[in-house]
Short mmCIF file of C-alpha atoms in Angstrom, two decimals:
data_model
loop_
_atom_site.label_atom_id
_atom_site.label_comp_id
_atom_site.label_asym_id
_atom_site.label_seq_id
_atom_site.Cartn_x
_atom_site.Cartn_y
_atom_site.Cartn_z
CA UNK B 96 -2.58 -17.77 -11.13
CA UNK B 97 -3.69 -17.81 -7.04
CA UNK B 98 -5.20 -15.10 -5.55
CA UNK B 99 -5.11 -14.12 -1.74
CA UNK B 100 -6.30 -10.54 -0.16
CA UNK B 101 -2.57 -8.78 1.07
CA UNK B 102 -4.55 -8.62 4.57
CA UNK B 103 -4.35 -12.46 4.78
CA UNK B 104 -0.59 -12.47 4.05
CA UNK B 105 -0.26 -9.67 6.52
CA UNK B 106 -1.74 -12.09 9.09
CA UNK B 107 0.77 -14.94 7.85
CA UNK B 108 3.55 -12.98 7.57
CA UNK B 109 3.08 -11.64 11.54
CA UNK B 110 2.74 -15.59 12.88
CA UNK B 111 6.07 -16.57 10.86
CA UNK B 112 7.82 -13.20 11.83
CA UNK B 113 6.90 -13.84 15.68
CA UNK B 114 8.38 -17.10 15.38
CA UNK B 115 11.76 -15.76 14.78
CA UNK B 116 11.27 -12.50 16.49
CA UNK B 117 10.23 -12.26 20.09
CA UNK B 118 10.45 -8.44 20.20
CA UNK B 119 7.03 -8.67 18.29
CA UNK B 120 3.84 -7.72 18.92
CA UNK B 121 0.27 -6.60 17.71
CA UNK B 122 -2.21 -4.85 18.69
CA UNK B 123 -5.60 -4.88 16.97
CA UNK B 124 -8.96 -2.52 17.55
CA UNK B 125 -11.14 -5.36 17.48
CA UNK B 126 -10.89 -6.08 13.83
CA UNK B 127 -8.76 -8.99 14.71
CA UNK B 128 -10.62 -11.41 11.92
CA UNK B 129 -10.86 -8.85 9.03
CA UNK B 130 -7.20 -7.18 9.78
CA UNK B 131 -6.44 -10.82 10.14
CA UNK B 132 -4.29 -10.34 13.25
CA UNK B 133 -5.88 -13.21 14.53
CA UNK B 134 -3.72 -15.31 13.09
CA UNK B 135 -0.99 -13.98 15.28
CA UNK B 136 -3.03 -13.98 17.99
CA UNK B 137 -3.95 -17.53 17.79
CA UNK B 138 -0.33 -18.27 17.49
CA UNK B 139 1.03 -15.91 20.54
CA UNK B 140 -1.49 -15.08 22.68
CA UNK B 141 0.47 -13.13 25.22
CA UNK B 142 1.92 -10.88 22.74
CA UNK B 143 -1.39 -10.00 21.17
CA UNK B 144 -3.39 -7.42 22.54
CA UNK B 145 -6.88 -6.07 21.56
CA UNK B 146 -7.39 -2.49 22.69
CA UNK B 147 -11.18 -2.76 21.39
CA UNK B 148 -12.62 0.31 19.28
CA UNK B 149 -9.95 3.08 21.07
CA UNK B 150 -7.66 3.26 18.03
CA UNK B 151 -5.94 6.49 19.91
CA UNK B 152 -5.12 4.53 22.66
CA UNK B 153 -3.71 1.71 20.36
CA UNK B 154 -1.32 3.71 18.37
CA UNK B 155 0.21 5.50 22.22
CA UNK B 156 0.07 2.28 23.77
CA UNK B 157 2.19 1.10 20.87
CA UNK B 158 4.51 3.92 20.82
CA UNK B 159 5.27 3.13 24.36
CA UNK B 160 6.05 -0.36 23.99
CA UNK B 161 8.23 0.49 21.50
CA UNK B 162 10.16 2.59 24.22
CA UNK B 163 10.96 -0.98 25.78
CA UNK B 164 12.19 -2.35 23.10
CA UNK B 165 9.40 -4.05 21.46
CA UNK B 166 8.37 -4.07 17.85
CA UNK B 167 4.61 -3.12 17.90
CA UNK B 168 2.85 -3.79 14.61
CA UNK B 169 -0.79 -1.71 14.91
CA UNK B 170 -4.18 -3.12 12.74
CA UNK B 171 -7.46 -1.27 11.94
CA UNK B 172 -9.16 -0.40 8.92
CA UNK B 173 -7.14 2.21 7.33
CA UNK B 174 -9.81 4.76 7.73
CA UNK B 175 -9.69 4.36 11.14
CA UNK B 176 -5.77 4.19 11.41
CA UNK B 177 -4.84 6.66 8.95
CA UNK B 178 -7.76 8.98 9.38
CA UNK B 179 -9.01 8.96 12.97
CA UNK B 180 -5.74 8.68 14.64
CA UNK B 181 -3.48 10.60 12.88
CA UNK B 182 -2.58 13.29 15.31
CA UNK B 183 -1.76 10.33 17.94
CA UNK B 184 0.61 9.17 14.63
CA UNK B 185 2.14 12.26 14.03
CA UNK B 186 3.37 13.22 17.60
CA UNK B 187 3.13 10.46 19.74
CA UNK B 188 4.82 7.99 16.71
CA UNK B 189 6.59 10.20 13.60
CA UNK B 190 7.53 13.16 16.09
CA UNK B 191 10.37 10.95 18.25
CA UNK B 192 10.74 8.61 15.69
CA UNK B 193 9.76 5.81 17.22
CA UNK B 194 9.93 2.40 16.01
CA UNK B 195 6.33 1.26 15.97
CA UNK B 196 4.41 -0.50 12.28
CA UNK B 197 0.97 0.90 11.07
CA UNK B 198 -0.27 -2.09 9.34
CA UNK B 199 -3.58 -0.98 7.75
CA UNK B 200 -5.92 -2.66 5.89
CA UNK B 201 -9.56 -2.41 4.07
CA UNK B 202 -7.87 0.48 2.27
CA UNK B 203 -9.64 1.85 -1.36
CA UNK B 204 -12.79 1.37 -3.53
CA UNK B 205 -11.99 -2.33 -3.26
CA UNK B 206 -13.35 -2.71 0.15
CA UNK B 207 -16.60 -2.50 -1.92
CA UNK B 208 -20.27 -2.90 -0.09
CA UNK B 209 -19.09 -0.84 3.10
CA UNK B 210 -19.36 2.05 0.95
CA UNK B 211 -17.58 5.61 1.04
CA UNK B 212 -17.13 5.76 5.00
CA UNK B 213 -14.89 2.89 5.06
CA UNK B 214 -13.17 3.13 1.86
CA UNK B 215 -10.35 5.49 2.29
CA UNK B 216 -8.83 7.18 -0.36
CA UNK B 217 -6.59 9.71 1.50
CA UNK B 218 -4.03 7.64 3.30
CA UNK B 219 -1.27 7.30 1.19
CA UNK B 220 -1.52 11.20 1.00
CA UNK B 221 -1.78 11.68 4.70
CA UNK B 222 1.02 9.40 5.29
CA UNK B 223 3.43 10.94 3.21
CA UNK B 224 2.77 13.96 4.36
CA UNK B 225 4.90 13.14 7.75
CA UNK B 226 8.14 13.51 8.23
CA UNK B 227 10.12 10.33 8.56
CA UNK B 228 7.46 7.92 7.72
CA UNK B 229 8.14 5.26 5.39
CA UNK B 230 4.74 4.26 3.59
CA UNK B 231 4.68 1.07 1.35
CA UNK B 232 1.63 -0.51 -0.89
CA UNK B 233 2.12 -4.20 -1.32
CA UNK B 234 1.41 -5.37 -5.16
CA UNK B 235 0.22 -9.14 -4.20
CA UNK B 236 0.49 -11.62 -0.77
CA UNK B 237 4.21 -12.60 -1.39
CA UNK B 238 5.18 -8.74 -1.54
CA UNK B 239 2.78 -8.36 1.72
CA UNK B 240 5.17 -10.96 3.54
CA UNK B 241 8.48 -9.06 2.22
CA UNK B 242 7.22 -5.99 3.08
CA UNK B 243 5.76 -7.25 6.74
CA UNK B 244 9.45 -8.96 7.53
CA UNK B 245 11.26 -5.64 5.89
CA UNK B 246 9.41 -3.16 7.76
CA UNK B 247 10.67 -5.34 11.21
CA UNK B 248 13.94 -5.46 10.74
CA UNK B 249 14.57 -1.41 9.96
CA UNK B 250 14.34 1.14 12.69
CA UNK B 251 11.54 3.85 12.89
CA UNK B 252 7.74 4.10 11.72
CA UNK B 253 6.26 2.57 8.73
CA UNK B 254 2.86 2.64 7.12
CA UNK B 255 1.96 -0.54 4.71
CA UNK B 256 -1.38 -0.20 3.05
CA UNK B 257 -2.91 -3.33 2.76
CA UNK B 258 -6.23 -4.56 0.78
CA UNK B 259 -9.44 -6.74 1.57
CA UNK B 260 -10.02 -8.02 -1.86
CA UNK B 261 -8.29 -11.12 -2.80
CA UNK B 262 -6.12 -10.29 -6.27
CA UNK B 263 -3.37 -12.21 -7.97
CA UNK B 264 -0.33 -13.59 -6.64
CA UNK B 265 2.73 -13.29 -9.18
CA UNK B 266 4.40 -16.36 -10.23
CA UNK B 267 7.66 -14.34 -10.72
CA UNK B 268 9.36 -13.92 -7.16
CA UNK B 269 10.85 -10.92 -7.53
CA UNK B 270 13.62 -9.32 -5.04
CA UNK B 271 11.73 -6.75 -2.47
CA UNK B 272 13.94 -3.44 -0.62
CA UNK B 273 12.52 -0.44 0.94
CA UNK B 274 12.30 2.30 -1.72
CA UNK B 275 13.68 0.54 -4.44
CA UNK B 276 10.95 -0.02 -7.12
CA UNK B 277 10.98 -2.85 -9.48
CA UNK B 278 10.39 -2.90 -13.19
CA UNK B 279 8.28 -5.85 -14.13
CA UNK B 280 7.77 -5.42 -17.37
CA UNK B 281 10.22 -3.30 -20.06
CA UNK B 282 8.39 -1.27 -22.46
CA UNK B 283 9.36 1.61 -25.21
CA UNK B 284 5.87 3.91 -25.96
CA UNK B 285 5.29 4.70 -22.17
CA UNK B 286 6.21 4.13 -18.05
CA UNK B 287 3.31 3.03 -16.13
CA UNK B 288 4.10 2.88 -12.43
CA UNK B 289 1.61 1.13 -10.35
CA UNK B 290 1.34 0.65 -6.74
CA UNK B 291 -0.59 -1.98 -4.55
CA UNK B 292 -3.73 -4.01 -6.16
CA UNK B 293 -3.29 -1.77 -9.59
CA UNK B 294 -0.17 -3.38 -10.40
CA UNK B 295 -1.27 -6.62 -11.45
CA UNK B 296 -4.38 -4.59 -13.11
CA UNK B 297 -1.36 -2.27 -15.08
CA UNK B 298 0.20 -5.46 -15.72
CA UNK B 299 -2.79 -6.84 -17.73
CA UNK B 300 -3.39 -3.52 -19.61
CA UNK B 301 0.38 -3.56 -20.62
CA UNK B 302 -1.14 -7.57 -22.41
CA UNK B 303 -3.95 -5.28 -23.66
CA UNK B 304 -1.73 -2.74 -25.44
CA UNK B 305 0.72 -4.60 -26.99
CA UNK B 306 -1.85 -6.69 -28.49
CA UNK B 307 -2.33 -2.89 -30.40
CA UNK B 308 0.99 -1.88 -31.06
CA UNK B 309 1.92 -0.06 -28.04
CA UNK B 310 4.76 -1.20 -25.72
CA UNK B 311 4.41 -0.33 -22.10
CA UNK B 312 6.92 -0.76 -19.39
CA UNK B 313 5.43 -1.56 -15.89
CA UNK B 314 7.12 -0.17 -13.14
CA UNK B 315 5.99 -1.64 -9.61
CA UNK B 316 6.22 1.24 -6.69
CA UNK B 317 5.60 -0.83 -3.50
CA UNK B 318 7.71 2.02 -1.69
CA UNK B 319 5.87 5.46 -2.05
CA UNK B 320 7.93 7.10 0.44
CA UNK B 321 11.18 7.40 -0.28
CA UNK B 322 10.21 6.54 -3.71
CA UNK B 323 12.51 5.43 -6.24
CA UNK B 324 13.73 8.90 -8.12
CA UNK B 325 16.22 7.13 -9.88
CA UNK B 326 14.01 4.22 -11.25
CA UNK B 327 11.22 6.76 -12.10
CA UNK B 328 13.79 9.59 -13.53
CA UNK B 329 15.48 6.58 -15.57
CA UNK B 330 11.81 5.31 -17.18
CA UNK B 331 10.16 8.41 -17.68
CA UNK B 332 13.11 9.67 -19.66
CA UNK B 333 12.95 6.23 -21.40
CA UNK B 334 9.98 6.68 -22.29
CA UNK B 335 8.79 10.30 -23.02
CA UNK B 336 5.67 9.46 -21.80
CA UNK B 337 4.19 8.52 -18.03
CA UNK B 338 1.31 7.13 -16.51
CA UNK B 339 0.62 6.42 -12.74
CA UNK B 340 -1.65 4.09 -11.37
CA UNK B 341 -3.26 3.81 -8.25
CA UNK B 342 -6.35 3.13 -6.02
CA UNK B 343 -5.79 6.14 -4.42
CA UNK B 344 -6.95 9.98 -4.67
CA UNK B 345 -4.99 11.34 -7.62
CA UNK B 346 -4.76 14.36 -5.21
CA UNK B 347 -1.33 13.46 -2.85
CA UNK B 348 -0.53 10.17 -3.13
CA UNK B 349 1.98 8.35 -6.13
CA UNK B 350 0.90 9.92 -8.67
CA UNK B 351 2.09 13.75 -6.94
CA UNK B 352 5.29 11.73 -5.44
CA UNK B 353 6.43 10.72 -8.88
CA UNK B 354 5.63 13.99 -10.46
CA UNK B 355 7.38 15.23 -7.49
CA UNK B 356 10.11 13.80 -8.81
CA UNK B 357 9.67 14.56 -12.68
CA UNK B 358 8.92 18.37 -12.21
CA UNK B 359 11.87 20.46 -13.90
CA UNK B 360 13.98 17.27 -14.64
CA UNK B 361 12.58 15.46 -17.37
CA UNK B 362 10.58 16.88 -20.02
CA UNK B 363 7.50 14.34 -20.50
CA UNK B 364 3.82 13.90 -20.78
CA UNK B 365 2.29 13.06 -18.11
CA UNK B 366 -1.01 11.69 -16.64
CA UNK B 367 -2.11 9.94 -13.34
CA UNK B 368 -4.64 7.60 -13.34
CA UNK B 369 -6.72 6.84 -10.02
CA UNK B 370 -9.69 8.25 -8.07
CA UNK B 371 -10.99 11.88 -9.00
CA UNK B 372 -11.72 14.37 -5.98
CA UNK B 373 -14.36 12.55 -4.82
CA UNK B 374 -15.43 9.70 -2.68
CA UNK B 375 -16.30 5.98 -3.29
CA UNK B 376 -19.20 4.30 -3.24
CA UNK B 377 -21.30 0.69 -1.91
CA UNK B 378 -20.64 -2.17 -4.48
CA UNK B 379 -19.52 -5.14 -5.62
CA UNK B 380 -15.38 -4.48 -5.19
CA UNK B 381 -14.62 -5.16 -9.19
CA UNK B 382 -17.98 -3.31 -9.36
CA UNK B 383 -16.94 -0.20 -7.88
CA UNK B 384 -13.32 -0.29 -9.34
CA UNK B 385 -14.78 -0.30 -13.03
CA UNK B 386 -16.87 2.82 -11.49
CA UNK B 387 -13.76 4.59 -10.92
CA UNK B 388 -11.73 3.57 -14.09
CA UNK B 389 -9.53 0.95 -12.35
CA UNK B 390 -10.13 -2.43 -14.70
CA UNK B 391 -7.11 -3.38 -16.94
CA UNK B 392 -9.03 -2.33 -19.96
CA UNK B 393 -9.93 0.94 -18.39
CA UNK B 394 -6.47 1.70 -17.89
CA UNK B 395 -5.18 0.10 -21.21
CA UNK B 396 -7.99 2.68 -23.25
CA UNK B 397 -6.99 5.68 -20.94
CA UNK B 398 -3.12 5.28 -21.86
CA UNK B 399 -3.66 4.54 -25.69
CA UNK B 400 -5.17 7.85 -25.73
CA UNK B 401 -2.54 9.37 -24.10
CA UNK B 402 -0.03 7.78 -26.20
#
């Protein structure tokens, strides 16, 4: 199996979408070769524009292009463009609903050796949190280009959550639609929905259980917000039992928007699996991820005792 960082198919994804799509364009605050925006900009130099380290002025400027009729597609580190600019997000982007794409990437304990400051674990909560925004977590690279080509062609702002660390790429090519989740693997003893790199990781502790008698579906949530109530009301009364995944804060982000969904509908136990209330750490990526409980047999040993 390949593996390729989702910020490297984000990059990919924006030269073959500008091909086809003139309305394009990205703006970068000079991160250009990690967000890998370069590769756009390489390709359409006119349509690329790096505001430097002003990520306020990044996410106006895109909200006014968008007022022309452009499609703006904004890149930082996702500390930086979920954190630092969120007020400039919320009422210069969410508030008129304007269509402009928060592409952020370096996101999680997966970063690795930049430590706590750049590994944020908050913005799938702060995300959510505003009205209107669509937020989606790409499992592998070909998701990344789905998602990247998706978010384009609807109207209004979307956040996609994107990683530095190179992971899998799934042989199976799956279908990919905003807020529909997709069930990868069908299972009896208990639900596991994963989002973003901990997919492929929930995928490999599903191997891990079965080899001990315990059969776990694997649920891939790629759309946060709107998430998939149906898919996760259908599996979790499947199941009886649930488990969430993520590389995330436990506190706001899918595991709260699928128990969002479960609370007072379905009677089941329940139990989210992702980073405590606290922050990361410098590392080694797979390093810091074991730290945190995030390895396949982690998560495998944390849902046999659940089950």
């Amino acid at each position: 199996m390949s593996e390729k960082a989702t910020r490297a198919a984000y990059g990919e994804a924006l030269a073959e979408l500008g091909k086809v799509n003139d309305k394009v364009v990205v703006l970068d605050a000079d991160l250009s070769k990690s967000t890998m925006t370069a590769t756009f900009q390489k390709a359409f130099p006119d349509r690329f524009f790096n505001i430097g380290i002003a990520e306020a002025n990044m996410v106006d400027m895109a909200a006014g292009m968008s007022t022309m009729g452009l499609i703006p597609f904004c890149s930082t580190f996702a500390m930086f463009g979920a954190g630092r600019v969120y007020e400039q997000i919320r009422n210069s982007i969410a508030y008129p609903r304007l269509n402009v794409k928060l592409c952020m990437s370096h996101a999680g304990v997966s970063v690795g050796e930049d430590g706590a400051s750049h590994q944020c674990l908050e913005d799938l909560a702060l995300m959510r949190v505003i009205p209107g925004m669509t937020v989606i977590c790409p499992a592998d690279a070909s998701e990344t280009r789905k998602a990247v080509f998706a978010a384009a062609e609807m109207e209004g702002p979307v956040y996609i959550r994107l990683a530095r660390l190179a992971t899998p790429v799934f042989e199976e090519d799956y279908p990919f639609e905003i807020g529909k989740a997709n069930v990868l693997r069908e299972g009896a003893d208990v639900a596991v929905f994963a989002t973003g790199l901990m997919v492929s990781e929930a995928l490999k502790a599903a191997d891990l259980l079965a080899a001990q008698g315990v059969s776990a579906a694997v649920i891939n949530v790629h759309t946060v917000k709107p998430i998939d109530a149906d898919c996760v009301t259908e599996w979790a009364r499947k199941c009886g039992k649930v488990v969430t995944v993520e590389e995330h804060s436990v506190i706001g982000g899918l595991g709260d928007a699928v128990a969002g969904v479960l609370m007072g509908k379905v009677d089941c136990a329940f139990r989210k699996i992702g980073v405590q209330d606290q922050f990361g750490q410098s590392g080694k990526a797979w390093e810091v991820l074991a730290e945190y409980g995030l390895t396949a047999p982690q998560i495998a040993e944390s849902i046999k005792e659940m089950v």
